[in-house]
PDB file of C-alpha atoms in Angstrom:
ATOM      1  CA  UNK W 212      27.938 -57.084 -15.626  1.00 69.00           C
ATOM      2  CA  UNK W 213      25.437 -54.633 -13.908  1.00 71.00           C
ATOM      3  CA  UNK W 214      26.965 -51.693 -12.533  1.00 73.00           C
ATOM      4  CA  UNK W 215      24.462 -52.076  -9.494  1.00 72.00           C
ATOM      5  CA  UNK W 216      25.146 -55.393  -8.713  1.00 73.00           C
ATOM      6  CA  UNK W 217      28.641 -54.327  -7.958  1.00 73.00           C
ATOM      7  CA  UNK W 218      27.523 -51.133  -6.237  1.00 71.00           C
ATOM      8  CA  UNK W 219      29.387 -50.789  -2.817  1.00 87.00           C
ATOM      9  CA  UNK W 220      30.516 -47.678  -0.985  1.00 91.00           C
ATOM     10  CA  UNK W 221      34.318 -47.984  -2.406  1.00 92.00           C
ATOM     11  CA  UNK W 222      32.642 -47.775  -6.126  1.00 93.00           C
ATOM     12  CA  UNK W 223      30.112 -45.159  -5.084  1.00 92.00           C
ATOM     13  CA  UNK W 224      32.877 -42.733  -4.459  1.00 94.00           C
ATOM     14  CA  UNK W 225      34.718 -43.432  -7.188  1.00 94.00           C
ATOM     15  CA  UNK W 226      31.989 -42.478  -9.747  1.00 93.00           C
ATOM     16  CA  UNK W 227      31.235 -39.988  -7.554  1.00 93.00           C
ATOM     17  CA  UNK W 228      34.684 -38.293  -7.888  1.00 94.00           C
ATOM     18  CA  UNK W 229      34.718 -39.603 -11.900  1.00 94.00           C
ATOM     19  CA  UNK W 230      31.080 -37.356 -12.345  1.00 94.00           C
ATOM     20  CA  UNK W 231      32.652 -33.770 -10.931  1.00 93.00           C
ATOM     21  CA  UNK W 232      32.993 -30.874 -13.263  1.00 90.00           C
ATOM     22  CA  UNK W 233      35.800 -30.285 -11.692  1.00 87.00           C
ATOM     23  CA  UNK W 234      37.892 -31.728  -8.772  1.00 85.00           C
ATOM     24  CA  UNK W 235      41.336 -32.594  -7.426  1.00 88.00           C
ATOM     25  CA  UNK W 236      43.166 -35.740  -6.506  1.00 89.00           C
ATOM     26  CA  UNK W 237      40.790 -38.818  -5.270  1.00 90.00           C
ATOM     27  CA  UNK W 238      43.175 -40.287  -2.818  1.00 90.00           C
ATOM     28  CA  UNK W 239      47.452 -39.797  -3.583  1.00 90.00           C
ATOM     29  CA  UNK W 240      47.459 -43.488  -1.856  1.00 93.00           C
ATOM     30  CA  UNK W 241      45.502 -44.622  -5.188  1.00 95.00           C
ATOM     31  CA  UNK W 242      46.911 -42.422  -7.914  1.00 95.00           C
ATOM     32  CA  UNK W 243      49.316 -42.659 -10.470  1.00 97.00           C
ATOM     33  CA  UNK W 244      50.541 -39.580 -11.722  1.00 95.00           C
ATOM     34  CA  UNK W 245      52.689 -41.129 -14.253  1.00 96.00           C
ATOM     35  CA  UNK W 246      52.977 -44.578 -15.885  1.00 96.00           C
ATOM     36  CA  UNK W 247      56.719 -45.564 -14.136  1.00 97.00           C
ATOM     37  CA  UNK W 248      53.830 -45.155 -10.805  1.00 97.00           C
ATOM     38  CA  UNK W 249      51.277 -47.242 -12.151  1.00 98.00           C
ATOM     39  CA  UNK W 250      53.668 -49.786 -13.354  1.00 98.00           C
ATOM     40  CA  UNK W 251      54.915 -50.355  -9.620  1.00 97.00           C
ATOM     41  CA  UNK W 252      51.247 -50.405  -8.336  1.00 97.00           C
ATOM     42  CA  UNK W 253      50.750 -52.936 -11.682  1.00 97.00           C
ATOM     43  CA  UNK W 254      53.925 -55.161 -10.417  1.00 97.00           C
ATOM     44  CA  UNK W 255      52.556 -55.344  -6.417  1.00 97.00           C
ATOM     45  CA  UNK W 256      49.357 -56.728  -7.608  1.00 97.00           C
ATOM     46  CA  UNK W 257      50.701 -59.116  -9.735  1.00 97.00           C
ATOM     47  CA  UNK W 258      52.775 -60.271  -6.738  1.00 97.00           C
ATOM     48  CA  UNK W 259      49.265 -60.428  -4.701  1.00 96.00           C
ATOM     49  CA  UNK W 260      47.434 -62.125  -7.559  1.00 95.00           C
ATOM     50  CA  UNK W 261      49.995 -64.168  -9.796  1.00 96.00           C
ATOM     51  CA  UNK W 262      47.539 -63.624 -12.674  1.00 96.00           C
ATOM     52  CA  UNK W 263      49.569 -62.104 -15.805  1.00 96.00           C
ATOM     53  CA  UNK W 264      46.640 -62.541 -17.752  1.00 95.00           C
ATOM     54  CA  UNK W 265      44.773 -59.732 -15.553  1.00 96.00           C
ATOM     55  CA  UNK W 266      47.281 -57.893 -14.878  1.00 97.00           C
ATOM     56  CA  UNK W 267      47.576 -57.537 -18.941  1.00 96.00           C
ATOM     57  CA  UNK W 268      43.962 -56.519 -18.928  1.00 96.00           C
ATOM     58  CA  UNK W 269      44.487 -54.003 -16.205  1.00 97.00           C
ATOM     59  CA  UNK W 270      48.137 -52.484 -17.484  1.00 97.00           C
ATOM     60  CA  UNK W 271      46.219 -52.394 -21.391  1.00 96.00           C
ATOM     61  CA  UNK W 272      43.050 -49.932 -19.658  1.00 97.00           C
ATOM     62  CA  UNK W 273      46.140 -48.328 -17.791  1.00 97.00           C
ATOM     63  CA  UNK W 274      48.298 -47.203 -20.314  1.00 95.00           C
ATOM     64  CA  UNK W 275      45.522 -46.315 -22.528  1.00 94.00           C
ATOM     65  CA  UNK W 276      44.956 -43.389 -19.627  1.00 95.00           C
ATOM     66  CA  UNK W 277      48.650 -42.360 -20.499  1.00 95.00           C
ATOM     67  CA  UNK W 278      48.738 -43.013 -24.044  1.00 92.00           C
ATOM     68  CA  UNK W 279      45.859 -41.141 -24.936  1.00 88.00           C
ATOM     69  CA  UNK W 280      45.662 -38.168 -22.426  1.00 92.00           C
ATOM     70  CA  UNK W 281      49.428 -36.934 -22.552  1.00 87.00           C
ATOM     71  CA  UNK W 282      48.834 -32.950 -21.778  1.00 84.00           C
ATOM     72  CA  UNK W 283      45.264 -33.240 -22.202  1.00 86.00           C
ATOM     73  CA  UNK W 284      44.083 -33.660 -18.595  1.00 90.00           C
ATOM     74  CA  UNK W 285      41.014 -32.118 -17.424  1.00 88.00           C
ATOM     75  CA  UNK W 286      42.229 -31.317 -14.604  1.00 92.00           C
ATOM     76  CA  UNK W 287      43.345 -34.396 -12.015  1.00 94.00           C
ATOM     77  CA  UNK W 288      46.790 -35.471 -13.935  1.00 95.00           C
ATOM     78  CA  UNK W 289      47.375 -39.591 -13.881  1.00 96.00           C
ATOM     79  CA  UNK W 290      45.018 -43.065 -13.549  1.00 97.00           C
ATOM     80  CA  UNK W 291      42.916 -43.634 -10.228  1.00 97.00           C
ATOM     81  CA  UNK W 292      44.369 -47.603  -9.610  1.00 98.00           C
ATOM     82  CA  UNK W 293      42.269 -49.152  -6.729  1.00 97.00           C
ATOM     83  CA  UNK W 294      42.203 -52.376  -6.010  1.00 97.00           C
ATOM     84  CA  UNK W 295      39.519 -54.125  -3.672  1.00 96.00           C
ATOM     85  CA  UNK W 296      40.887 -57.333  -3.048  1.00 95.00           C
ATOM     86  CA  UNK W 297      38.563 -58.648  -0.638  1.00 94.00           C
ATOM     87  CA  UNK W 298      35.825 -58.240  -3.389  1.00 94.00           C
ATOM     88  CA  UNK W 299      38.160 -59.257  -6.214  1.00 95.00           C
ATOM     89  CA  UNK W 300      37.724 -55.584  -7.527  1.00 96.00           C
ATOM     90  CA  UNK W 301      39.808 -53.418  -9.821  1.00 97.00           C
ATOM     91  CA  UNK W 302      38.867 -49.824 -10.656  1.00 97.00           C
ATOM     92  CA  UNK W 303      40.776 -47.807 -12.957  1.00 98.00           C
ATOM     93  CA  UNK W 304      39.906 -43.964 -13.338  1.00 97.00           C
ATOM     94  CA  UNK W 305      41.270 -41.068 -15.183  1.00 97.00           C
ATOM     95  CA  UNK W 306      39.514 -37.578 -15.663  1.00 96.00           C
ATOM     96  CA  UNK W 307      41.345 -37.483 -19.179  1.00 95.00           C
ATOM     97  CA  UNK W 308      39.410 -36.620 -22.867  1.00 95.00           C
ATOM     98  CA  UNK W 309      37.603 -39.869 -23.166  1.00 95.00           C
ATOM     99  CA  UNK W 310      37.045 -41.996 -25.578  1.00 95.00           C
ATOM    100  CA  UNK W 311      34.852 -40.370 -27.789  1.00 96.00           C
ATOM    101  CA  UNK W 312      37.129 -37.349 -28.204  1.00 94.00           C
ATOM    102  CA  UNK W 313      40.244 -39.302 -29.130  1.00 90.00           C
ATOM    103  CA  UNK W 314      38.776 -41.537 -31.769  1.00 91.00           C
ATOM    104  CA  UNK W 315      36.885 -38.384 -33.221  1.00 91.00           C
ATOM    105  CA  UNK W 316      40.101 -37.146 -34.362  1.00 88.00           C
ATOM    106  CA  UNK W 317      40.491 -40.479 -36.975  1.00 87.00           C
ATOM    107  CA  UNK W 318      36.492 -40.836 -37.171  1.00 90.00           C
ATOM    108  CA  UNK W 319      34.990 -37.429 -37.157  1.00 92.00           C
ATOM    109  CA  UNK W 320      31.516 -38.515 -37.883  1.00 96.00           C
ATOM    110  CA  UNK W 321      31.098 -40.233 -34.341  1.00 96.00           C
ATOM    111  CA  UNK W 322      27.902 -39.396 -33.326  1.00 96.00           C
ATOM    112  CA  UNK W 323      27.718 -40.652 -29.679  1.00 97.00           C
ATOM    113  CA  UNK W 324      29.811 -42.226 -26.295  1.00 98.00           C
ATOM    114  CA  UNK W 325      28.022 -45.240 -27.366  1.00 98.00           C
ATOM    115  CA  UNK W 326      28.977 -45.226 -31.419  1.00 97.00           C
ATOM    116  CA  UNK W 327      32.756 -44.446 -30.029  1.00 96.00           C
ATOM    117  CA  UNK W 328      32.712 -47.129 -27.917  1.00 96.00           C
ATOM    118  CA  UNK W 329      31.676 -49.600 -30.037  1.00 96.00           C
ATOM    119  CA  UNK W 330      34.263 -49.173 -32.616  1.00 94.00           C
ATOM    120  CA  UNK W 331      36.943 -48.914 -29.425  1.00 93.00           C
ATOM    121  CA  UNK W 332      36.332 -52.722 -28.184  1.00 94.00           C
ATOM    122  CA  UNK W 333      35.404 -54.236 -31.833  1.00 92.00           C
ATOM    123  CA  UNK W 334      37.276 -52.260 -34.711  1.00 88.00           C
ATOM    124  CA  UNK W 335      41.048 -52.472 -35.118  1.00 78.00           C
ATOM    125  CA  UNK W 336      41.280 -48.400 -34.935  1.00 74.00           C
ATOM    126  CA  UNK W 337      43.601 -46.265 -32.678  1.00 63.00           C
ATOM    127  CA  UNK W 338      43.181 -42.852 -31.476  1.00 59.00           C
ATOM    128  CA  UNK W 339      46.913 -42.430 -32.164  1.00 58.00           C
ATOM    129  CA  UNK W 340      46.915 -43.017 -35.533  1.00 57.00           C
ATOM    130  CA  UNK W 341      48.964 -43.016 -38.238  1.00 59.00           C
ATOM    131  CA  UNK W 342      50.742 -45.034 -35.371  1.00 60.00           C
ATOM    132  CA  UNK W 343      49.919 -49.252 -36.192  1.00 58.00           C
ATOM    133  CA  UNK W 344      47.873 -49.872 -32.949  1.00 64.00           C
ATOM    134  CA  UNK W 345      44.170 -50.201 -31.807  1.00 67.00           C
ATOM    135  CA  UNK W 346      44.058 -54.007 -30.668  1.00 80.00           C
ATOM    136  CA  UNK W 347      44.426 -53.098 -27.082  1.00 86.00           C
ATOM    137  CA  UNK W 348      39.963 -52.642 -25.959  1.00 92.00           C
ATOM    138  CA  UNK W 349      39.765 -56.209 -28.356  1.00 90.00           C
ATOM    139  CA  UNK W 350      42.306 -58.183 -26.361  1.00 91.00           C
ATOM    140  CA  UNK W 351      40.536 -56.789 -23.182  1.00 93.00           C
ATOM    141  CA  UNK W 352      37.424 -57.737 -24.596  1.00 92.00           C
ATOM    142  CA  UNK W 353      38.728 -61.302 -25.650  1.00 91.00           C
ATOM    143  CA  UNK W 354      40.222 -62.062 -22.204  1.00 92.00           C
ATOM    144  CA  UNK W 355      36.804 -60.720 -20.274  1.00 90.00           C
ATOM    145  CA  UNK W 356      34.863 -63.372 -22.382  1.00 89.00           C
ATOM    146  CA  UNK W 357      37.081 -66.273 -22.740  1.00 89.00           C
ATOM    147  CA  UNK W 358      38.542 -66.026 -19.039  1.00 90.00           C
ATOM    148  CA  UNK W 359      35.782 -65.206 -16.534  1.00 88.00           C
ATOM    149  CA  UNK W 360      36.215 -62.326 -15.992  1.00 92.00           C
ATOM    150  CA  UNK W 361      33.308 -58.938 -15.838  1.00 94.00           C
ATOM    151  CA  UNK W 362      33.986 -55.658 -17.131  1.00 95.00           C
ATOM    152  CA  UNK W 363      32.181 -52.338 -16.806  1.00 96.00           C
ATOM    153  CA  UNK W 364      33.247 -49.422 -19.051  1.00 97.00           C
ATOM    154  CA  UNK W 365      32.281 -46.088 -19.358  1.00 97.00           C
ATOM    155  CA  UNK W 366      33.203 -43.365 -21.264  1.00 97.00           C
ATOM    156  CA  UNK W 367      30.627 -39.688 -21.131  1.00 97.00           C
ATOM    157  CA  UNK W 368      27.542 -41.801 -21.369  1.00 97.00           C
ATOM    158  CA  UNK W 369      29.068 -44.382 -23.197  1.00 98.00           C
ATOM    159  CA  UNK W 370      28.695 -47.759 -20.980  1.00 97.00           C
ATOM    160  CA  UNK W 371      30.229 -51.168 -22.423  1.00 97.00           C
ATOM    161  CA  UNK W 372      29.442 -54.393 -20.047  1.00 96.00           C
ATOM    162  CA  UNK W 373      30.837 -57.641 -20.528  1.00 94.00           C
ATOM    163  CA  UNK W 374      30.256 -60.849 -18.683  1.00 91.00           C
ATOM    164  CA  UNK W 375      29.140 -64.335 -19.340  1.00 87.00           C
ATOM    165  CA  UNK W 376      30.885 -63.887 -22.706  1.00 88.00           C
ATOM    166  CA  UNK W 377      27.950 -61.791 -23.855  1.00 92.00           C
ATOM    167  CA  UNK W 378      29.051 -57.814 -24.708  1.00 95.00           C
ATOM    168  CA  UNK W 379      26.318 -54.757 -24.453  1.00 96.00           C
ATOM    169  CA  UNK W 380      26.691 -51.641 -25.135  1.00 97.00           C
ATOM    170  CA  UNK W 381      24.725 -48.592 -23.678  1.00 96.00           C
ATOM    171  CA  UNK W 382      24.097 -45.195 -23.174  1.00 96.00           C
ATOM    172  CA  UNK W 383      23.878 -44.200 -19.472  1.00 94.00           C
ATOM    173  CA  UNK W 384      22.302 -41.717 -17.482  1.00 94.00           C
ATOM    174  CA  UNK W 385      25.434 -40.256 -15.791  1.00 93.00           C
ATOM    175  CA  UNK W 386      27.860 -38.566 -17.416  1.00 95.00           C
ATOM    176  CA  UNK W 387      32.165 -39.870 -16.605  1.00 94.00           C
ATOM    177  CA  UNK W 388      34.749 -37.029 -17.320  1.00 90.00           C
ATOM    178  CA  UNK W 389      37.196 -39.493 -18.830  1.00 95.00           C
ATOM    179  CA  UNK W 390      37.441 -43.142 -18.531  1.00 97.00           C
ATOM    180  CA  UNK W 391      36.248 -45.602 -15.922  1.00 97.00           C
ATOM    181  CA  UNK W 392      37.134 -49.267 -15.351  1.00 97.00           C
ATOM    182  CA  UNK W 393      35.399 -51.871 -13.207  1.00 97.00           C
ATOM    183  CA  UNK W 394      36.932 -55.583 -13.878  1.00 96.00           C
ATOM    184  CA  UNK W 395      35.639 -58.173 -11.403  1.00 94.00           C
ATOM    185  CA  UNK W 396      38.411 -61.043 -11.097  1.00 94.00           C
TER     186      UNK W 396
END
């Protein structure tokens, strides 16, 4: 999936907000400042969309924002969970330590947002170790190419697209503070 082809003014301030040194809250109507938050947005949309399968998908990219950025905000605490129904849209955000610097802690010798996101969607490695996890970026991977469903990732420059069960990883030219999520539905 092509970040432009999704380009629409919703998106366009999100990475807009996502790109700031330094900020404050996008929107409180959008943001979750703690998971028990995010779960209740999580549990409306199943309602709206009575797909577990993407709400799995969303809730894994979710939590991750939580799991992984516990007192380590930049500065905006919480996930940016906006839905664009009308497109078939999700966008998750957080301004947390990205990717890159919470698998460097297990795999010091990461040399670039593109290296650490490639071993994030297709090795079984977690940023939490010596805790048994890591699956989570694989089973959204899995369900993005087996299910029809498009996702764009970034993390710094980092960029991982899937669609049409095909995977490509990428550097960008834009720099994200943290994590951003773009699953077409």
């Amino acid at each position: 999936m092509d970040i432009q082809s999704l380009k629409n003014k919703e998106i366009d301030n999100v990475l807009k907000w996502i790109q700031q040194e330094k900020t404050s809250i996008y929107d409180n109507v959008f943001q979750c400042q703690t998971r028990d938050v995010f779960k209740a947005k999580l549990d409306n949309f199943y309602v709206e969309t009575k797909d577990s399968l993407l709400i799995a998908v969303a809730g894994e990219i979710g939590n991750n924002s939580f799991d992984h950025n516990l007192g380590s905000w930049l500065d905006v605490v919480g996930l940016l969970f906006k839905v664009l129904s009308a497109e078939k849209i999700v966008i998750l955000a957080d301004r947390g330590q990205g990717i890159r610097a919470t698998l460097s802690r297990i795999v010091p010798e990461i040399k670039s947002d593109k290296e650490a996101l490639e071993i994030a969607f297709t090795r079984v490695i977690s940023g939490r170790s010596p805790e048994r996890r890591g699956n989570g970026l694989k089973f959204v991977s899995s369900a993005m190419q087996n299910n029809g469903f498009s996702l764009w990732f970034q993390s710094g420059t980092g960029a991982v697209s899937i669609s049409n069960k095909e995977i490509k990883f990428f550097e960008n030219s834009f720099n994200i503070k943290g994590c951003i999520a773009i699953i077409k539905y």
